[in-house]
Amino acid sequence: MSKTAPTPPAPADPMSDLALPDKGQPAVAIHLMDKAGFEAWAATLTPAQRAAAAAQKFKGAANTHAIIPDGDSWQVAAGVADAGKLGPWCLARLGENLPAGTYRIAGDTKIAPALLGWCLGQYRFDRYRSEDPSEPPRILLTREVKALPAVLGEAAAVALVRDLVNTPAEDMGPAELEHEVEMLARRHKATTHITRGEALEREYPMVHAVGRAASRQHAPRMIELEWGDPAHPRIAIVGKGVTFDSGGLDLKPSSGMLLMKKDMGGAAHAIALAKLVMEAGLKVRLHLLVPAAENAVAGNAFRPGDVLRSRAEISVEIGNTDAEGRLLLGDALTRAGESAPTLILDFATLTGAARVALGPDLPGLMARRDDTAQGLLDAGIAAGDPVWRLPLHDGYREYLKSDIADINNSASNGYAGASVAGLFLDRFVGEGLDWAHFDTFAWAPSPKPGRPKGGEALGLRAAWGFLKARYGA
Ligand code: BES
Ligand code: ZN
Ligand code: ZN
């Protein structure tokens, strides 16, 4: 089932028209300032302009703006938290709210990092709306032309995560994840390998067990992509692709199940990160692994108390069918380790405990090596995509002891759920390998500038910043 695909047509990128090189096109000026700079700016205005700013209650506060008349035309005044240091989201409200048109920032402020929010503020998920929702774009011109492709690429990667996560499980099953990876492979001349059916049962028994109760249309599979020069350092990126998590026979209550279309959020992050790696031509040999399955309920579902064989030949007693993500990932991580990569990164909406500990904004990061963890933490801060480290504390391994098998997939006490899940995964990662695990929420429960409620990339840009720093762009 291995294949090298023919070259495809270039895909339409939804973000690429929102920030363009400034070639002197006609554009509305945006005056950026912080609260401290407001008075100095106001002093340059005519009385009528000052009155317009006052009527709109504009005082330079972050994420506020005003339309200022200017002869026959108009300008924009916009507040940011710190005019000397623009973060990724400081232009997001403008991108969201200004009238359609073309804009440029007055003066010579460096805005490259803030283009991300400008673009992502215009993200909409309208696949299921019946009226034509297409809005004309707000285009921002920039003279920082060199920075454009990287920023637009990141915006597109985030938009991809959002689209994949927002799409309902019926339309984003294992087959659709496979299709997504196939399209990416074609675009970048990568090879793919899909394992399904009896081969899946033989080679990835835990992926098969989790997914076997789903309908044929949503049959489980292991999706792999390989790309790049085999002589370059090998990296593996793994993502939990549970396309719907009902909990299995340990059924979730309806409140807990409602959002579980997002349980393939880890896969979405992994696919988007692989896209960034390939687009940038990073000097690595990339191995993307997406174990994809729907955790469904049927007569053939795996059961509490069952003992599964794993790819690593570790026997796993099922304490809870709702702890399914670690089963899929266990087999995928084993496979990833077999090729002796220099680094394994995995992304997963793995535990409710990570959300309890850190809330929805901060992914939990667990890593074997301190330097890798620190690199990821630093890259997260630099990118405005912070992640928070949680321990892989050896003393908690005993929580996963099984009475009859090598390991249990769930602890009976409720302690340190995210770390215990991380320790479960650790058993399946080849010894001595450099491995880091992101327990991400992949969802914004309430909107923030540039980040509408819904699917969200959390930890993606941190990981990308780290890969660029370690392997060079
Ligand atoms: N997909 C869930 C984790 C999850 C729940 C992430 C809610 C984000 C929000 C995962 O498969 C799960 O159900 N984990 C259980 C594990 C438990 C049974 C050991 C959990 O966290 O409750
Ligand atoms: Zn679950
Ligand atoms: Zn899950």
Coordinates of C-alpha atoms and ligand atoms in Angstrom, one line a residue:
M1 CA 0.0 0.0 0.0
S2 CA 3.1 2.2 -0.2
K3 CA 3.0 4.8 -3.0
T4 CA 4.7 7.9 -4.4
A5 CA 2.0 10.2 -5.7
P6 CA 2.1 12.4 -8.9
T7 CA 2.5 16.2 -8.6
P8 CA -0.8 17.9 -7.8
P9 CA -2.0 21.4 -8.5
A10 CA -1.0 24.1 -6.0
P11 CA -3.7 24.3 -3.3
A12 CA -5.6 27.5 -2.6
D13 CA -4.4 28.9 0.7
P14 CA -7.1 30.7 2.6
M15 CA -4.7 33.1 4.4
S16 CA -2.3 34.0 1.6
D17 CA -4.2 37.1 0.3
L18 CA -4.6 38.8 3.7
A19 CA -1.1 40.2 3.9
L20 CA 0.7 41.4 0.8
P21 CA 4.0 43.1 -0.2
D22 CA 3.6 46.9 -0.1
K23 CA 4.2 48.3 -3.6
G24 CA 2.7 51.6 -2.9
Q25 CA -0.8 50.6 -3.6
P26 CA -3.6 52.9 -2.3
A27 CA -4.3 52.0 1.3
V28 CA -5.9 53.3 4.4
A29 CA -3.4 54.3 7.1
I30 CA -3.5 52.7 10.5
H31 CA -1.8 54.7 13.3
L32 CA -0.7 52.3 16.0
M33 CA -0.2 53.5 19.6
D34 CA -0.3 52.4 23.2
K35 CA -2.0 54.3 26.0
A36 CA 1.2 56.1 26.7
G37 CA 1.5 57.3 23.1
F38 CA -2.1 58.5 22.8
E39 CA -1.7 62.1 23.9
A40 CA 1.2 62.7 21.5
W41 CA -0.8 61.3 18.6
A42 CA -3.9 63.3 19.6
A43 CA -1.8 66.5 19.5
T44 CA -1.3 66.0 15.8
L45 CA -5.0 66.0 15.1
T46 CA -7.4 68.7 13.9
P47 CA -10.2 69.6 16.4
A48 CA -12.7 67.6 14.2
Q49 CA -10.5 64.5 14.3
R50 CA -10.0 64.8 18.0
A51 CA -13.7 65.0 18.4
A52 CA -14.1 61.8 16.3
A53 CA -11.7 59.9 18.5
A54 CA -13.5 61.2 21.6
A55 CA -16.9 60.2 20.2
Q56 CA -15.6 56.7 19.7
K57 CA -14.1 56.7 23.2
F58 CA -10.7 55.9 21.8
K59 CA -7.8 56.4 24.2
G60 CA -5.2 54.0 22.8
A61 CA -6.3 51.0 24.9
A62 CA -5.2 47.6 23.5
N63 CA -7.6 46.0 21.1
T64 CA -9.6 49.2 20.5
H65 CA -9.7 51.3 17.4
A66 CA -11.4 54.4 16.0
I67 CA -12.1 55.6 12.4
I68 CA -10.7 59.1 12.0
P69 CA -12.0 61.3 9.1
D70 CA -9.1 62.7 7.0
G71 CA -10.2 65.1 4.3
D72 CA -12.3 63.2 1.8
S73 CA -11.1 59.9 3.2
W74 CA -10.4 58.3 6.6
Q75 CA -7.7 56.7 8.7
V76 CA -7.6 54.2 11.6
A77 CA -6.2 54.8 15.0
A78 CA -5.5 51.5 16.9
G79 CA -4.4 50.7 20.4
V80 CA -1.9 48.0 21.3
A81 CA -0.6 47.0 24.7
D82 CA 3.0 48.0 23.9
A83 CA 3.8 49.9 20.7
G84 CA 7.5 49.0 21.1
K85 CA 6.9 45.3 21.0
L86 CA 4.1 43.8 18.9
G87 CA 2.8 40.4 19.8
P88 CA 1.1 37.9 17.5
W89 CA -2.4 38.9 18.5
C90 CA -2.2 42.7 18.7
L91 CA -3.6 43.3 15.2
A92 CA -6.2 40.5 15.4
R93 CA -9.2 42.6 16.4
L94 CA -8.4 45.0 13.5
G95 CA -8.3 42.1 11.1
E96 CA -11.6 40.9 12.5
N97 CA -13.4 44.2 12.6
L98 CA -12.2 46.8 10.1
P99 CA -14.2 47.4 7.0
A100 CA -13.1 45.3 4.0
G101 CA -10.2 47.0 2.2
T102 CA -6.5 47.6 2.0
Y103 CA -4.5 49.0 4.9
R104 CA -0.9 49.9 5.8
I105 CA 0.6 50.7 9.2
A106 CA 1.9 54.3 9.3
G107 CA 5.5 54.8 10.2
D108 CA 8.2 52.2 10.4
T109 CA 7.0 49.9 13.1
K110 CA 8.1 46.2 12.6
I111 CA 4.8 44.3 12.3
A112 CA 5.9 40.9 11.0
P113 CA 5.0 39.0 14.1
A114 CA 1.6 40.7 14.3
L115 CA 0.6 39.6 10.8
L116 CA -0.3 36.2 12.2
G117 CA -3.2 37.7 14.2
W118 CA -4.3 40.0 11.4
C119 CA -4.8 36.9 9.2
L120 CA -6.2 34.6 11.8
G121 CA -8.7 37.2 13.0
Q122 CA -10.3 36.7 9.6
Y123 CA -10.6 32.9 10.0
R124 CA -14.2 31.7 9.7
F125 CA -15.6 28.1 9.8
D126 CA -18.5 28.4 7.4
R127 CA -18.5 25.0 5.7
Y128 CA -22.0 24.3 7.1
R129 CA -23.6 27.7 6.6
S130 CA -26.3 27.9 3.9
E131 CA -26.1 31.5 3.0
D132 CA -22.9 32.6 1.1
P133 CA -20.9 33.8 4.1
S134 CA -17.8 34.8 2.2
E135 CA -16.7 38.3 3.4
P136 CA -14.3 40.4 1.4
P137 CA -10.9 40.5 3.0
R138 CA -9.0 43.1 5.0
I139 CA -5.6 43.2 3.4
L140 CA -2.6 44.5 5.2
L141 CA 0.4 45.7 3.2
T142 CA 3.9 45.3 4.6
R143 CA 7.4 46.1 3.5
E144 CA 8.7 43.2 5.5
V145 CA 8.4 41.0 2.5
K146 CA 11.0 38.4 3.6
A147 CA 9.0 37.6 6.7
L148 CA 5.7 37.1 4.8
P149 CA 5.9 33.5 3.6
A150 CA 6.8 32.2 7.1
V151 CA 4.0 34.1 8.8
L152 CA 1.4 33.2 6.2
G153 CA 2.5 29.6 6.4
E154 CA 2.0 29.6 10.2
A155 CA -1.4 31.2 9.8
A156 CA -2.4 28.6 7.2
A157 CA -1.2 25.8 9.6
V158 CA -3.3 27.2 12.4
A159 CA -6.3 27.5 10.1
L160 CA -5.8 23.9 9.1
V161 CA -5.9 22.7 12.7
R162 CA -9.0 24.7 13.3
D163 CA -10.8 23.4 10.2
L164 CA -9.9 19.8 10.9
V165 CA -11.0 20.1 14.6
N166 CA -14.2 22.0 13.8
T167 CA -15.4 19.5 11.2
P168 CA -18.0 17.1 12.8
A169 CA -16.9 13.5 13.3
E170 CA -19.2 12.3 10.6
D171 CA -17.2 14.3 8.0
M172 CA -13.8 14.0 9.7
G173 CA -13.3 10.3 10.3
P174 CA -10.2 8.2 9.9
A175 CA -10.8 8.1 6.1
E176 CA -10.8 11.9 5.9
L177 CA -7.6 12.2 8.1
E178 CA -6.0 9.7 5.6
H179 CA -7.2 11.9 2.7
E180 CA -5.7 15.0 4.4
V181 CA -2.3 13.3 4.8
E182 CA -2.5 12.0 1.2
M183 CA -3.1 15.5 -0.2
L184 CA -0.2 16.8 1.8
A185 CA 2.1 14.0 0.6
R186 CA 1.2 14.7 -3.0
R187 CA 2.0 18.4 -2.6
H188 CA 5.4 17.7 -1.2
K189 CA 6.4 14.5 -3.0
A190 CA 6.3 12.5 0.2
T191 CA 5.4 8.8 0.5
T192 CA 2.5 7.4 2.5
H193 CA 1.8 4.1 4.0
I194 CA -1.7 3.2 5.2
T195 CA -2.3 0.1 7.4
R196 CA -5.9 -1.1 7.7
G197 CA -8.0 -4.2 8.3
E198 CA -6.2 -7.5 9.2
A199 CA -2.8 -5.9 8.8
L200 CA -3.8 -3.3 11.3
E201 CA -5.0 -6.0 13.7
R202 CA -1.6 -7.7 13.4
E203 CA 0.7 -4.7 13.4
Y204 CA -1.1 -2.2 15.5
P205 CA -3.4 -4.3 17.7
M206 CA -4.3 -1.4 20.1
V207 CA -5.3 0.9 17.3
H208 CA -7.5 -1.8 15.9
A209 CA -9.0 -2.7 19.3
V210 CA -10.0 1.0 19.9
G211 CA -11.5 1.4 16.4
R212 CA -13.1 -1.9 15.7
A213 CA -16.6 -1.0 16.9
A214 CA -16.9 1.9 14.5
S215 CA -18.9 1.5 11.2
R216 CA -17.0 0.4 8.1
Q217 CA -17.1 3.9 6.8
H218 CA -15.1 5.0 9.8
A219 CA -12.8 2.0 10.0
P220 CA -9.5 2.5 12.0
R221 CA -6.2 2.8 10.3
M222 CA -2.5 3.8 10.8
I223 CA -1.6 6.7 8.6
E224 CA 2.1 7.3 7.9
L225 CA 4.0 9.8 5.8
E226 CA 7.7 10.0 5.1
W227 CA 9.5 12.9 3.6
G228 CA 12.9 14.4 3.1
D229 CA 16.5 13.3 2.6
P230 CA 17.2 10.0 4.5
A231 CA 20.7 11.3 5.3
H232 CA 19.2 14.1 7.4
P233 CA 18.4 13.6 11.1
R234 CA 15.2 11.7 11.5
I235 CA 12.3 13.1 13.5
A236 CA 8.9 11.6 14.2
I237 CA 5.7 13.5 14.7
V238 CA 2.8 11.6 16.1
G239 CA -0.9 12.7 16.7
K240 CA -3.8 11.2 18.4
G241 CA -6.5 10.7 15.8
V242 CA -9.6 9.7 17.8
T243 CA -12.2 11.1 15.4
F244 CA -14.9 10.8 18.0
D245 CA -14.5 9.7 21.6
S246 CA -17.8 8.3 23.0
G247 CA -15.7 6.8 25.8
G248 CA -16.5 3.3 24.4
L249 CA -18.4 0.9 26.8
D250 CA -17.2 3.2 29.6
L251 CA -19.5 5.7 27.9
K252 CA -19.0 9.4 28.6
P253 CA -22.0 11.4 30.0
S254 CA -23.5 13.6 27.3
S255 CA -21.8 16.7 28.7
G256 CA -18.4 15.1 28.4
M257 CA -19.1 13.7 24.9
L258 CA -20.4 16.9 23.4
L259 CA -17.0 18.2 22.3
M260 CA -15.4 14.9 21.4
K261 CA -15.3 15.6 17.7
K262 CA -12.1 17.4 18.8
D263 CA -10.4 14.3 20.0
M264 CA -8.4 14.2 16.7
G265 CA -6.9 17.5 17.7
G266 CA -3.5 15.9 18.3
A267 CA -3.6 14.5 14.7
A268 CA -4.5 18.0 13.4
H269 CA -1.5 19.5 15.2
A270 CA 0.8 16.7 13.9
I271 CA -0.4 17.1 10.3
A272 CA -0.1 20.9 10.5
L273 CA 3.4 20.7 12.0
A274 CA 4.4 18.2 9.2
K275 CA 3.1 20.7 6.7
L276 CA 5.2 23.5 8.2
V277 CA 8.3 21.2 8.2
M278 CA 7.9 20.3 4.5
E279 CA 7.0 23.8 3.3
A280 CA 10.0 25.2 5.0
G281 CA 12.2 22.4 3.6
L282 CA 13.6 21.7 7.1
K283 CA 16.7 19.6 6.9
V284 CA 15.2 16.5 8.5
R285 CA 13.9 13.1 7.5
L286 CA 10.3 13.4 8.6
H287 CA 8.1 10.5 9.8
L288 CA 4.5 11.5 10.5
L289 CA 2.3 9.0 12.2
V290 CA -1.5 9.4 12.7
P291 CA -3.2 6.5 14.4
A292 CA -6.9 7.1 13.5
A293 CA -9.9 5.5 15.1
E294 CA -13.4 6.2 16.3
N295 CA -13.9 5.1 19.9
A296 CA -17.5 3.8 19.4
V297 CA -19.9 1.5 21.1
A298 CA -21.1 -1.8 19.5
G299 CA -21.2 -5.5 20.2
N300 CA -17.7 -5.9 19.0
A301 CA -16.3 -3.1 21.1
F302 CA -13.2 -3.7 23.3
R303 CA -14.3 -4.1 27.0
P304 CA -13.2 -3.1 30.4
G305 CA -11.2 -6.0 31.8
D306 CA -10.0 -7.1 28.3
V307 CA -6.2 -7.6 27.9
L308 CA -4.8 -6.2 24.7
R309 CA -1.6 -7.2 23.0
S310 CA 0.4 -4.2 21.8
R311 CA 2.9 -3.8 19.0
A312 CA 5.6 -3.7 21.7
E313 CA 4.4 -7.0 23.0
I314 CA 3.5 -5.4 26.3
S315 CA 0.2 -6.7 27.5
V316 CA -2.3 -4.0 28.5
E317 CA -5.3 -4.5 30.8
I318 CA -8.2 -2.2 30.0
G319 CA -9.2 -0.5 33.2
N320 CA -11.2 2.1 31.3
T321 CA -12.2 2.1 27.6
D322 CA -12.3 5.9 27.8
A323 CA -8.5 6.0 28.2
E324 CA -8.2 5.0 24.5
G325 CA -5.9 7.7 23.3
R326 CA -2.9 6.3 25.1
L327 CA -3.6 2.9 23.5
L328 CA -3.5 4.3 19.9
L329 CA -0.5 6.4 20.8
G330 CA 1.3 3.5 22.5
D331 CA 1.4 1.5 19.2
A332 CA 2.2 4.6 17.1
L333 CA 5.1 5.6 19.5
T334 CA 6.5 2.1 19.3
R335 CA 6.5 2.2 15.5
A336 CA 8.1 5.7 15.6
G337 CA 10.9 4.5 17.8
E338 CA 11.7 1.5 15.6
S339 CA 13.4 3.9 13.1
A340 CA 15.7 5.4 15.8
P341 CA 14.6 9.0 15.3
T342 CA 16.7 11.8 16.9
L343 CA 13.4 13.2 18.3
I344 CA 9.8 12.1 18.8
L345 CA 7.1 14.7 19.3
D346 CA 3.5 13.7 20.0
F347 CA 0.3 15.7 20.3
A348 CA -2.9 14.5 21.9
T349 CA -6.1 15.6 23.6
L350 CA -5.2 13.0 26.1
T351 CA -6.6 13.8 29.5
G352 CA -9.2 15.9 31.2
A353 CA -6.7 16.1 34.0
A354 CA -4.4 18.4 31.9
R355 CA -7.3 20.7 31.4
V356 CA -8.1 20.7 35.1
A357 CA -4.4 21.4 35.9
L358 CA -3.6 24.1 33.3
G359 CA -6.9 25.2 31.8
P360 CA -7.7 25.3 28.1
D361 CA -4.9 27.8 27.1
L362 CA -1.8 25.9 28.2
P363 CA -0.9 22.6 26.8
G364 CA 0.9 20.3 29.2
L365 CA 4.3 19.3 28.1
M366 CA 6.0 16.1 29.3
A367 CA 9.6 15.4 28.1
R368 CA 12.3 12.9 28.9
R369 CA 15.1 15.4 28.4
D370 CA 15.4 18.7 30.3
D371 CA 17.1 20.4 27.4
T372 CA 14.3 19.4 25.0
A373 CA 11.7 20.5 27.5
Q374 CA 13.4 23.9 28.0
G375 CA 13.8 24.4 24.3
L376 CA 10.1 23.8 23.8
L377 CA 9.2 26.1 26.7
D378 CA 11.4 28.9 25.3
A379 CA 10.1 28.5 21.8
G380 CA 6.6 28.7 23.1
I381 CA 7.3 32.0 24.9
A382 CA 9.0 33.4 21.9
A383 CA 6.1 32.5 19.6
G384 CA 3.4 33.6 22.0
D385 CA 2.2 30.0 22.2
P386 CA 3.1 29.1 25.8
V387 CA 3.2 25.5 27.0
W388 CA 3.7 24.4 30.6
R389 CA 5.8 21.5 31.8
L390 CA 4.4 18.6 33.8
P391 CA 6.5 15.9 35.4
L392 CA 7.0 12.3 34.3
H393 CA 7.5 11.4 37.9
D394 CA 8.9 7.8 38.3
G395 CA 7.1 7.3 41.6
Y396 CA 3.7 7.3 39.8
R397 CA 4.5 4.4 37.5
E398 CA 3.1 2.0 40.1
Y399 CA -0.4 3.6 39.6
L400 CA -0.5 1.7 36.3
K401 CA 0.1 -1.8 37.8
S402 CA -2.2 -4.5 36.5
D403 CA -3.2 -7.6 38.5
I404 CA -3.1 -9.8 35.4
A405 CA -1.1 -8.0 32.6
D406 CA 2.1 -5.9 32.2
I407 CA 0.3 -2.6 32.6
N408 CA -3.2 -1.1 33.1
N409 CA -4.4 1.7 30.8
S410 CA -5.9 3.6 33.7
A411 CA -5.1 4.3 37.3
S412 CA -7.7 3.6 39.9
N413 CA -6.8 6.7 41.9
G414 CA -7.4 10.1 40.4
Y415 CA -3.9 11.4 41.1
A416 CA -1.8 13.3 38.5
G417 CA -3.9 12.1 35.5
A418 CA -1.9 13.9 32.8
S419 CA 1.5 12.7 34.2
V420 CA 0.2 9.1 34.6
A421 CA -1.0 9.1 31.0
G422 CA 2.4 10.4 30.0
L423 CA 4.1 7.6 32.0
F424 CA 1.9 5.1 30.2
L425 CA 3.1 6.4 26.8
D426 CA 6.7 6.4 28.1
R427 CA 6.5 2.6 28.3
F428 CA 6.0 2.4 24.6
V429 CA 8.8 4.8 23.5
G430 CA 12.1 3.1 22.7
E431 CA 14.6 3.3 25.5
G432 CA 16.9 6.3 25.4
L433 CA 15.0 8.2 22.7
D434 CA 14.4 11.9 23.0
W435 CA 10.7 12.2 23.3
A436 CA 8.3 15.0 24.2
H437 CA 4.5 14.8 24.6
F438 CA 2.0 17.6 24.4
D439 CA -1.4 17.1 26.1
T440 CA -3.3 19.9 24.3
F441 CA -6.9 21.0 24.6
A442 CA -7.1 21.9 20.8
W443 CA -10.1 24.0 21.6
A444 CA -10.9 27.6 22.6
P445 CA -14.0 27.5 24.8
S446 CA -14.4 31.3 24.6
P447 CA -13.2 33.8 22.0
K448 CA -10.1 36.0 22.3
P449 CA -8.7 38.4 19.6
G450 CA -7.8 36.3 16.6
R451 CA -9.0 33.1 18.2
P452 CA -12.7 32.5 17.8
K453 CA -14.5 29.9 19.9
G454 CA -13.8 26.4 18.5
G455 CA -10.9 24.3 17.3
E456 CA -7.5 25.9 18.1
A457 CA -3.8 25.2 17.6
L458 CA -2.2 25.1 21.0
G459 CA 1.5 24.1 21.2
L460 CA 1.8 24.0 17.4
R461 CA 3.8 27.2 17.0
A462 CA 5.9 26.3 20.1
A463 CA 6.9 23.0 18.6
W464 CA 7.6 24.6 15.2
G465 CA 9.8 27.3 16.7
F466 CA 11.7 24.6 18.5
L467 CA 12.2 22.5 15.3
K468 CA 13.4 25.5 13.4
A469 CA 15.9 26.3 16.2
R470 CA 17.2 22.8 16.4
Y471 CA 17.3 21.7 12.8
G472 CA 17.6 25.1 11.0
A473 CA 15.0 26.5 8.6
Ligands
BES1 N1 -10.3 12.5 25.0 C1 -10.3 12.3 26.4 C2 -9.6 13.4 27.2 C3 -10.2 14.7 27.2 C4 -11.4 14.9 27.8 C5 -9.6 15.8 26.7 C6 -12.0 16.2 27.9 C7 -10.1 17.0 26.7 C8 -11.3 17.2 27.3 C9 -9.6 11.0 26.8 O1 -9.7 9.9 25.9 C10 -10.2 10.5 28.1 O2 -11.4 10.3 28.1 N2 -9.4 10.4 29.1 C11 -9.9 10.0 30.4 C12 -8.9 9.1 31.0 C13 -9.3 8.4 32.2 C14 -10.4 7.4 31.9 C15 -8.2 7.6 32.8 C16 -10.0 11.3 31.2 O3 -9.2 12.2 31.1 O4 -11.0 11.4 32.0
ZN2 ZN -11.5 8.8 26.1
ZN3 ZN -10.0 10.6 23.9

